[in-house]
PDB file of C-alpha atoms in Angstrom:
ATOM      1  CA  GLN A   1      77.608  99.299  85.224  1.00  0.00           C
ATOM      2  CA  LYS A   2      81.323 100.092  85.011  1.00  0.00           C
ATOM      3  CA  GLU A   3      83.033 100.831  88.310  1.00  0.00           C
ATOM      4  CA  VAL A   4      84.413 104.119  86.968  1.00  0.00           C
ATOM      5  CA  GLU A   5      82.750 105.793  84.012  1.00  0.00           C
ATOM      6  CA  GLN A   6      83.921 108.625  81.817  1.00  0.00           C
ATOM      7  CA  ASN A   7      82.626 110.017  78.566  1.00  0.00           C
ATOM      8  CA  SER A   8      85.198 108.965  75.963  1.00  0.00           C
ATOM      9  CA  GLY A   9      84.850 112.227  74.021  1.00  0.00           C
ATOM     10  CA  PRO A  10      86.429 113.799  72.172  1.00  0.00           C
ATOM     11  CA  LEU A  11      85.623 116.945  74.137  1.00  0.00           C
ATOM     12  CA  SER A  12      86.524 119.897  71.945  1.00  0.00           C
ATOM     13  CA  VAL A  13      86.955 123.356  73.483  1.00  0.00           C
ATOM     14  CA  PRO A  14      88.432 126.580  72.082  1.00  0.00           C
ATOM     15  CA  GLU A  15      91.678 127.926  73.463  1.00  0.00           C
ATOM     16  CA  GLY A  16      91.084 130.009  76.585  1.00  0.00           C
ATOM     17  CA  ALA A  17      87.800 128.287  77.483  1.00  0.00           C
ATOM     18  CA  ILE A  18      87.019 126.129  80.508  1.00  0.00           C
ATOM     19  CA  ALA A  19      87.140 122.396  79.912  1.00  0.00           C
ATOM     20  CA  SER A  20      84.945 120.290  82.187  1.00  0.00           C
ATOM     21  CA  LEU A  21      85.711 116.583  82.517  1.00  0.00           C
ATOM     22  CA  ASN A  22      83.392 114.297  84.440  1.00  0.00           C
ATOM     23  CA  CYS A  23      83.630 110.933  86.142  1.00  0.00           C
ATOM     24  CA  THR A  24      81.160 108.779  88.077  1.00  0.00           C
ATOM     25  CA  TYR A  25      82.003 105.810  90.286  1.00  0.00           C
ATOM     26  CA  SER A  26      79.996 102.973  91.769  1.00  0.00           C
ATOM     27  CA  ASP A  27      81.784 101.992  95.019  1.00  0.00           C
ATOM     28  CA  ARG A  28      80.454 104.082  97.923  1.00  0.00           C
ATOM     29  CA  GLY A  29      83.440 102.929  99.979  1.00  0.00           C
ATOM     30  CA  SER A  30      85.890 104.810  97.746  1.00  0.00           C
ATOM     31  CA  GLN A  31      87.785 107.561  99.560  1.00  0.00           C
ATOM     32  CA  SER A  32      90.551 108.657  97.190  1.00  0.00           C
ATOM     33  CA  PHE A  33      90.122 110.174  93.740  1.00  0.00           C
ATOM     34  CA  PHE A  34      92.762 110.972  91.153  1.00  0.00           C
ATOM     35  CA  TRP A  35      93.033 112.662  87.783  1.00  0.00           C
ATOM     36  CA  TYR A  36      95.822 111.683  85.402  1.00  0.00           C
ATOM     37  CA  ARG A  37      96.746 113.210  82.059  1.00  0.00           C
ATOM     38  CA  GLN A  38      98.071 110.957  79.310  1.00  0.00           C
ATOM     39  CA  TYR A  39      99.535 112.286  76.097  1.00  0.00           C
ATOM     40  CA  SER A  40      99.428 109.962  73.104  1.00  0.00           C
ATOM     41  CA  GLY A  41     102.171 107.348  73.381  1.00  0.00           C
ATOM     42  CA  LYS A  42     103.183 108.457  76.884  1.00  0.00           C
ATOM     43  CA  SER A  43     102.541 107.255  80.410  1.00  0.00           C
ATOM     44  CA  PRO A  44      99.852 108.616  82.766  1.00  0.00           C
ATOM     45  CA  GLU A  45     100.932 111.703  84.694  1.00  0.00           C
ATOM     46  CA  LEU A  46      99.253 112.735  87.955  1.00  0.00           C
ATOM     47  CA  ILE A  47      97.370 116.052  87.726  1.00  0.00           C
ATOM     48  CA  MET A  48      95.265 116.243  90.875  1.00  0.00           C
ATOM     49  CA  PHE A  49      93.987 114.172  93.747  1.00  0.00           C
ATOM     50  CA  ILE A  50      91.131 114.871  96.151  1.00  0.00           C
ATOM     51  CA  TYR A  51      89.911 113.138  99.278  1.00  0.00           C
ATOM     52  CA  SER A  52      87.203 115.424 100.680  1.00  0.00           C
ATOM     53  CA  ASN A  53      83.918 116.719  99.344  1.00  0.00           C
ATOM     54  CA  GLY A  54      84.156 120.107  97.686  1.00  0.00           C
ATOM     55  CA  ASP A  55      86.721 121.770  95.464  1.00  0.00           C
ATOM     56  CA  LYS A  56      90.500 121.592  95.365  1.00  0.00           C
ATOM     57  CA  GLU A  57      92.391 124.063  93.218  1.00  0.00           C
ATOM     58  CA  ASP A  58      95.932 123.844  91.816  1.00  0.00           C
ATOM     59  CA  GLY A  59      96.815 126.496  89.294  1.00  0.00           C
ATOM     60  CA  ARG A  60      94.495 126.213  86.291  1.00  0.00           C
ATOM     61  CA  PHE A  61      93.082 122.909  87.542  1.00  0.00           C
ATOM     62  CA  THR A  62      90.182 122.387  89.952  1.00  0.00           C
ATOM     63  CA  ALA A  63      88.992 118.996  91.131  1.00  0.00           C
ATOM     64  CA  GLN A  64      85.444 118.739  92.462  1.00  0.00           C
ATOM     65  CA  LEU A  65      84.123 115.848  94.527  1.00  0.00           C
ATOM     66  CA  ASN A  66      80.553 115.014  95.492  1.00  0.00           C
ATOM     67  CA  LYS A  67      80.504 111.705  97.366  1.00  0.00           C
ATOM     68  CA  ALA A  68      76.720 111.721  97.812  1.00  0.00           C
ATOM     69  CA  SER A  69      76.295 111.777  94.041  1.00  0.00           C
ATOM     70  CA  GLN A  70      79.393 109.604  93.466  1.00  0.00           C
ATOM     71  CA  TYR A  71      80.743 112.166  91.060  1.00  0.00           C
ATOM     72  CA  VAL A  72      84.166 113.726  90.567  1.00  0.00           C
ATOM     73  CA  SER A  73      85.089 116.327  87.976  1.00  0.00           C
ATOM     74  CA  LEU A  74      88.129 118.187  86.698  1.00  0.00           C
ATOM     75  CA  LEU A  75      87.922 121.763  85.458  1.00  0.00           C
ATOM     76  CA  ILE A  76      90.714 123.213  83.361  1.00  0.00           C
ATOM     77  CA  ARG A  77      90.606 127.005  83.129  1.00  0.00           C
ATOM     78  CA  ASP A  78      92.192 128.978  80.293  1.00  0.00           C
ATOM     79  CA  SER A  79      92.610 125.783  78.253  1.00  0.00           C
ATOM     80  CA  GLN A  80      95.722 125.627  76.092  1.00  0.00           C
ATOM     81  CA  PRO A  81      96.490 123.453  73.044  1.00  0.00           C
ATOM     82  CA  SER A  82      99.123 121.754  75.236  1.00  0.00           C
ATOM     83  CA  ASP A  83      96.267 120.496  77.442  1.00  0.00           C
ATOM     84  CA  SER A  84      95.085 118.292  74.550  1.00  0.00           C
ATOM     85  CA  ALA A  85      95.396 114.773  75.926  1.00  0.00           C
ATOM     86  CA  THR A  86      93.374 111.926  77.403  1.00  0.00           C
ATOM     87  CA  TYR A  87      92.336 112.503  81.008  1.00  0.00           C
ATOM     88  CA  LEU A  88      91.969 109.432  83.196  1.00  0.00           C
ATOM     89  CA  CYS A  89      89.862 109.335  86.340  1.00  0.00           C
ATOM     90  CA  ALA A  90      90.964 106.825  89.000  1.00  0.00           C
ATOM     91  CA  VAL A  91      89.184 105.819  92.184  1.00  0.00           C
ATOM     92  CA  ASN A  92      90.482 103.621  94.971  1.00  0.00           C
ATOM     93  CA  LYS A  93      88.875 100.248  95.446  1.00  0.00           C
ATOM     94  CA  GLY A  94      87.054 100.251  98.732  1.00  0.00           C
ATOM     95  CA  GLY A  95      88.694  98.399 101.588  1.00  0.00           C
ATOM     96  CA  ALA A  96      92.241  98.112 102.906  1.00  0.00           C
ATOM     97  CA  THR A  97      94.082  97.877  99.578  1.00  0.00           C
ATOM     98  CA  ASN A  98      95.758 100.598  97.550  1.00  0.00           C
ATOM     99  CA  LYS A  99      94.203  99.360  94.316  1.00  0.00           C
ATOM    100  CA  LEU A 100      92.890 101.941  91.865  1.00  0.00           C
ATOM    101  CA  ILE A 101      90.176 101.475  89.283  1.00  0.00           C
ATOM    102  CA  PHE A 102      90.699 103.584  86.174  1.00  0.00           C
ATOM    103  CA  GLY A 103      88.113 104.937  83.798  1.00  0.00           C
ATOM    104  CA  THR A 104      88.758 104.577  80.088  1.00  0.00           C
ATOM    105  CA  GLY A 105      89.524 108.289  79.793  1.00  0.00           C
ATOM    106  CA  THR A 106      88.172 111.376  78.070  1.00  0.00           C
ATOM    107  CA  LEU A 107      90.023 112.748  75.065  1.00  0.00           C
ATOM    108  CA  LEU A 108      90.279 116.546  75.264  1.00  0.00           C
ATOM    109  CA  ALA A 109      91.059 118.585  72.168  1.00  0.00           C
ATOM    110  CA  VAL A 110      91.792 122.287  72.659  1.00  0.00           C
ATOM    111  CA  GLN A 111      91.388 124.168  69.406  1.00  0.00           C
ATOM    112  CA  PRO A 112      93.764 127.116  68.777  1.00  0.00           C
TER     113      PRO A 112
ATOM    114  CA  ASN B   1     115.438 111.396  90.470  1.00  0.00           C
ATOM    115  CA  ALA B   2     114.537 108.541  88.090  1.00  0.00           C
ATOM    116  CA  GLY B   3     111.167 107.618  89.672  1.00  0.00           C
ATOM    117  CA  VAL B   4     109.879 104.392  88.098  1.00  0.00           C
ATOM    118  CA  THR B   5     112.116 102.770  85.485  1.00  0.00           C
ATOM    119  CA  GLN B   6     110.886 100.052  83.127  1.00  0.00           C
ATOM    120  CA  THR B   7     112.939  97.887  80.805  1.00  0.00           C
ATOM    121  CA  PRO B   8     112.789  97.193  77.954  1.00  0.00           C
ATOM    122  CA  LYS B   9     110.868 100.026  76.269  1.00  0.00           C
ATOM    123  CA  PHE B  10     109.959  97.965  73.194  1.00  0.00           C
ATOM    124  CA  GLN B  11     109.917  94.236  72.506  1.00  0.00           C
ATOM    125  CA  VAL B  12     108.679  91.929  69.778  1.00  0.00           C
ATOM    126  CA  LEU B  13     108.141  88.281  70.640  1.00  0.00           C
ATOM    127  CA  LYS B  14     106.948  85.227  68.811  1.00  0.00           C
ATOM    128  CA  THR B  15     103.996  83.232  70.119  1.00  0.00           C
ATOM    129  CA  GLY B  16     105.165  80.826  72.802  1.00  0.00           C
ATOM    130  CA  GLN B  17     108.307  82.725  73.760  1.00  0.00           C
ATOM    131  CA  SER B  18     108.847  83.835  77.345  1.00  0.00           C
ATOM    132  CA  MET B  19     109.858  87.243  78.590  1.00  0.00           C
ATOM    133  CA  THR B  20     110.341  89.166  81.827  1.00  0.00           C
ATOM    134  CA  LEU B  21     109.530  92.862  82.093  1.00  0.00           C
ATOM    135  CA  GLN B  22     111.568  94.681  84.709  1.00  0.00           C
ATOM    136  CA  CYS B  23     110.488  97.548  86.928  1.00  0.00           C
ATOM    137  CA  ALA B  24     112.414  99.452  89.594  1.00  0.00           C
ATOM    138  CA  GLN B  25     111.486 102.488  91.690  1.00  0.00           C
ATOM    139  CA  ASP B  26     113.724 104.751  93.734  1.00  0.00           C
ATOM    140  CA  MET B  27     111.021 106.574  95.715  1.00  0.00           C
ATOM    141  CA  ASN B  28     111.029 104.190  98.687  1.00  0.00           C
ATOM    142  CA  HIS B  29     107.445 103.222  97.891  1.00  0.00           C
ATOM    143  CA  ASN B  30     105.906 100.178  99.540  1.00  0.00           C
ATOM    144  CA  SER B  31     103.404  99.196  96.850  1.00  0.00           C
ATOM    145  CA  MET B  32     103.996  98.351  93.213  1.00  0.00           C
ATOM    146  CA  TYR B  33     101.641  97.506  90.350  1.00  0.00           C
ATOM    147  CA  TRP B  34     101.588  96.121  86.835  1.00  0.00           C
ATOM    148  CA  TYR B  35      98.948  97.327  84.361  1.00  0.00           C
ATOM    149  CA  ARG B  36      98.219  96.710  80.727  1.00  0.00           C
ATOM    150  CA  GLN B  37      96.605  99.325  78.518  1.00  0.00           C
ATOM    151  CA  ASP B  38      94.695  98.413  75.376  1.00  0.00           C
ATOM    152  CA  PRO B  39      92.716 100.723  73.087  1.00  0.00           C
ATOM    153  CA  GLY B  40      89.233 101.348  74.473  1.00  0.00           C
ATOM    154  CA  MET B  41      89.919  99.251  77.584  1.00  0.00           C
ATOM    155  CA  GLY B  42      91.745 101.683  79.796  1.00  0.00           C
ATOM    156  CA  LEU B  43      94.324 100.624  82.351  1.00  0.00           C
ATOM    157  CA  ARG B  44      93.707  97.160  83.750  1.00  0.00           C
ATOM    158  CA  LEU B  45      95.524  95.848  86.796  1.00  0.00           C
ATOM    159  CA  ILE B  46      97.403  92.591  86.201  1.00  0.00           C
ATOM    160  CA  TYR B  47      99.120  92.046  89.558  1.00  0.00           C
ATOM    161  CA  TYR B  48     100.115  94.180  92.467  1.00  0.00           C
ATOM    162  CA  SER B  49     102.360  93.986  95.516  1.00  0.00           C
ATOM    163  CA  ALA B  50     101.048  95.894  98.512  1.00  0.00           C
ATOM    164  CA  SER B  51     104.372  95.550 100.301  1.00  0.00           C
ATOM    165  CA  GLU B  52     107.653  93.667 100.000  1.00  0.00           C
ATOM    166  CA  GLY B  53     107.023  89.930 100.243  1.00  0.00           C
ATOM    167  CA  THR B  54     103.391  90.004  99.098  1.00  0.00           C
ATOM    168  CA  THR B  55     101.763  89.767  95.680  1.00  0.00           C
ATOM    169  CA  ASP B  56      98.114  89.556  94.653  1.00  0.00           C
ATOM    170  CA  LYS B  57      96.134  89.102  91.473  1.00  0.00           C
ATOM    171  CA  GLY B  58      94.441  92.017  89.847  1.00  0.00           C
ATOM    172  CA  GLU B  59      91.723  92.120  87.212  1.00  0.00           C
ATOM    173  CA  VAL B  60      93.539  90.261  84.378  1.00  0.00           C
ATOM    174  CA  PRO B  61      96.228  87.937  85.859  1.00  0.00           C
ATOM    175  CA  ASN B  62      95.909  84.947  83.506  1.00  0.00           C
ATOM    176  CA  GLY B  63      99.075  84.231  81.542  1.00  0.00           C
ATOM    177  CA  TYR B  64     101.303  86.302  83.827  1.00  0.00           C
ATOM    178  CA  ASN B  65     103.448  85.816  86.916  1.00  0.00           C
ATOM    179  CA  VAL B  66     105.184  88.368  89.102  1.00  0.00           C
ATOM    180  CA  SER B  67     108.065  88.548  91.525  1.00  0.00           C
ATOM    181  CA  ARG B  68     108.643  91.237  94.137  1.00  0.00           C
ATOM    182  CA  LEU B  69     112.412  90.861  94.236  1.00  0.00           C
ATOM    183  CA  ASN B  70     112.948  93.485  96.952  1.00  0.00           C
ATOM    184  CA  LYS B  71     111.392  96.800  97.954  1.00  0.00           C
ATOM    185  CA  ARG B  72     112.614  98.489  94.763  1.00  0.00           C
ATOM    186  CA  GLU B  73     111.978  95.871  92.093  1.00  0.00           C
ATOM    187  CA  PHE B  74     108.835  94.171  90.759  1.00  0.00           C
ATOM    188  CA  SER B  75     109.036  92.021  87.640  1.00  0.00           C
ATOM    189  CA  LEU B  76     106.322  90.672  85.336  1.00  0.00           C
ATOM    190  CA  ARG B  77     106.840  87.402  83.459  1.00  0.00           C
ATOM    191  CA  LEU B  78     105.037  86.050  80.418  1.00  0.00           C
ATOM    192  CA  GLU B  79     105.766  82.309  80.395  1.00  0.00           C
ATOM    193  CA  SER B  80     104.292  81.530  76.967  1.00  0.00           C
ATOM    194  CA  ALA B  81     103.404  84.701  75.080  1.00  0.00           C
ATOM    195  CA  ALA B  82     100.154  84.863  73.129  1.00  0.00           C
ATOM    196  CA  PRO B  83      99.016  87.461  70.555  1.00  0.00           C
ATOM    197  CA  SER B  84      96.291  88.558  73.027  1.00  0.00           C
ATOM    198  CA  GLN B  85      99.084  89.818  75.277  1.00  0.00           C
ATOM    199  CA  THR B  86     100.126  92.439  72.750  1.00  0.00           C
ATOM    200  CA  SER B  87      99.718  95.619  74.734  1.00  0.00           C
ATOM    201  CA  VAL B  88     101.442  98.500  76.467  1.00  0.00           C
ATOM    202  CA  TYR B  89     102.528  97.515  79.957  1.00  0.00           C
ATOM    203  CA  PHE B  90     102.938 100.065  82.730  1.00  0.00           C
ATOM    204  CA  CYS B  91     104.528  99.628  86.112  1.00  0.00           C
ATOM    205  CA  ALA B  92     103.528 101.976  88.928  1.00  0.00           C
ATOM    206  CA  SER B  93     104.374 102.493  92.568  1.00  0.00           C
ATOM    207  CA  SER B  94     102.868 104.267  95.564  1.00  0.00           C
ATOM    208  CA  LEU B  95     103.241 104.684  99.290  1.00  0.00           C
ATOM    209  CA  LYS B  96     101.042 102.330 101.281  1.00  0.00           C
ATOM    210  CA  THR B  97      99.181 104.722 103.531  1.00  0.00           C
ATOM    211  CA  SER B  98      95.671 105.813 104.400  1.00  0.00           C
ATOM    212  CA  PRO B  99      94.235 107.668 102.609  1.00  0.00           C
ATOM    213  CA  VAL B 100      95.362 105.978  99.421  1.00  0.00           C
ATOM    214  CA  GLN B 101      98.230 107.860  97.792  1.00  0.00           C
ATOM    215  CA  PRO B 102      98.731 108.582  94.080  1.00  0.00           C
ATOM    216  CA  GLN B 103     100.456 106.015  91.908  1.00  0.00           C
ATOM    217  CA  HIS B 104     103.452 107.082  89.858  1.00  0.00           C
ATOM    218  CA  PHE B 105     103.989 105.424  86.489  1.00  0.00           C
ATOM    219  CA  GLY B 106     106.975 104.323  84.483  1.00  0.00           C
ATOM    220  CA  ASP B 107     107.308 105.105  80.778  1.00  0.00           C
ATOM    221  CA  GLY B 108     105.847 101.770  79.704  1.00  0.00           C
ATOM    222  CA  THR B 109     106.896  98.753  77.673  1.00  0.00           C
ATOM    223  CA  ARG B 110     105.356  98.334  74.228  1.00  0.00           C
ATOM    224  CA  LEU B 111     105.101  94.603  73.617  1.00  0.00           C
ATOM    225  CA  SER B 112     104.063  92.942  70.365  1.00  0.00           C
ATOM    226  CA  ILE B 113     103.442  89.211  70.103  1.00  0.00           C
ATOM    227  CA  LEU B 114     103.499  87.813  66.577  1.00  0.00           C
TER     228      LEU B 114
END
């Protein structure tokens, strides 16, 4: 079992729809969860981070965390073609380090 | 505000050559990281430095060495490049706090080993 798992996609949604990106993790000691967006040929860019169970909203983005189920998701409302990118889920390695474990990413394609 | 700066942006090496990738951050972050990203493999941690004066191996350290020169700079060295080291290399930095803070990435170095 991978430490952080994401569906590789592509996830195709029409413009204006809600895109739902999912991530599961294996380390129950993980406390910090991050979503990065990566355009082709570019570096990862932080979108959201969440530490507590529940939802955290920032503009069109909502991160959802369920530690009991070891599940974190990212919702993108009113999806735009400019949201087309690979979305990386990252989870901190349990313990005293700042190390992150990254999933392999989900490719999102927003169709005009 | 430059953030994390990596040099060079592109490099082609021959097998057996050596090279140092440079990384500097101006965000006063304690921790710095080197990753490689290969198709289908995601970001894999090579080495990291939790704070100035310390370095530790990550998931794929073989064939690499690092130096934390000061709080701002963290370099990655390939002593004898191999074709398997062809990859995109990213440097990142973060504050060392609890809870764990986000990492901020440089633009990457695209390295090809022939």
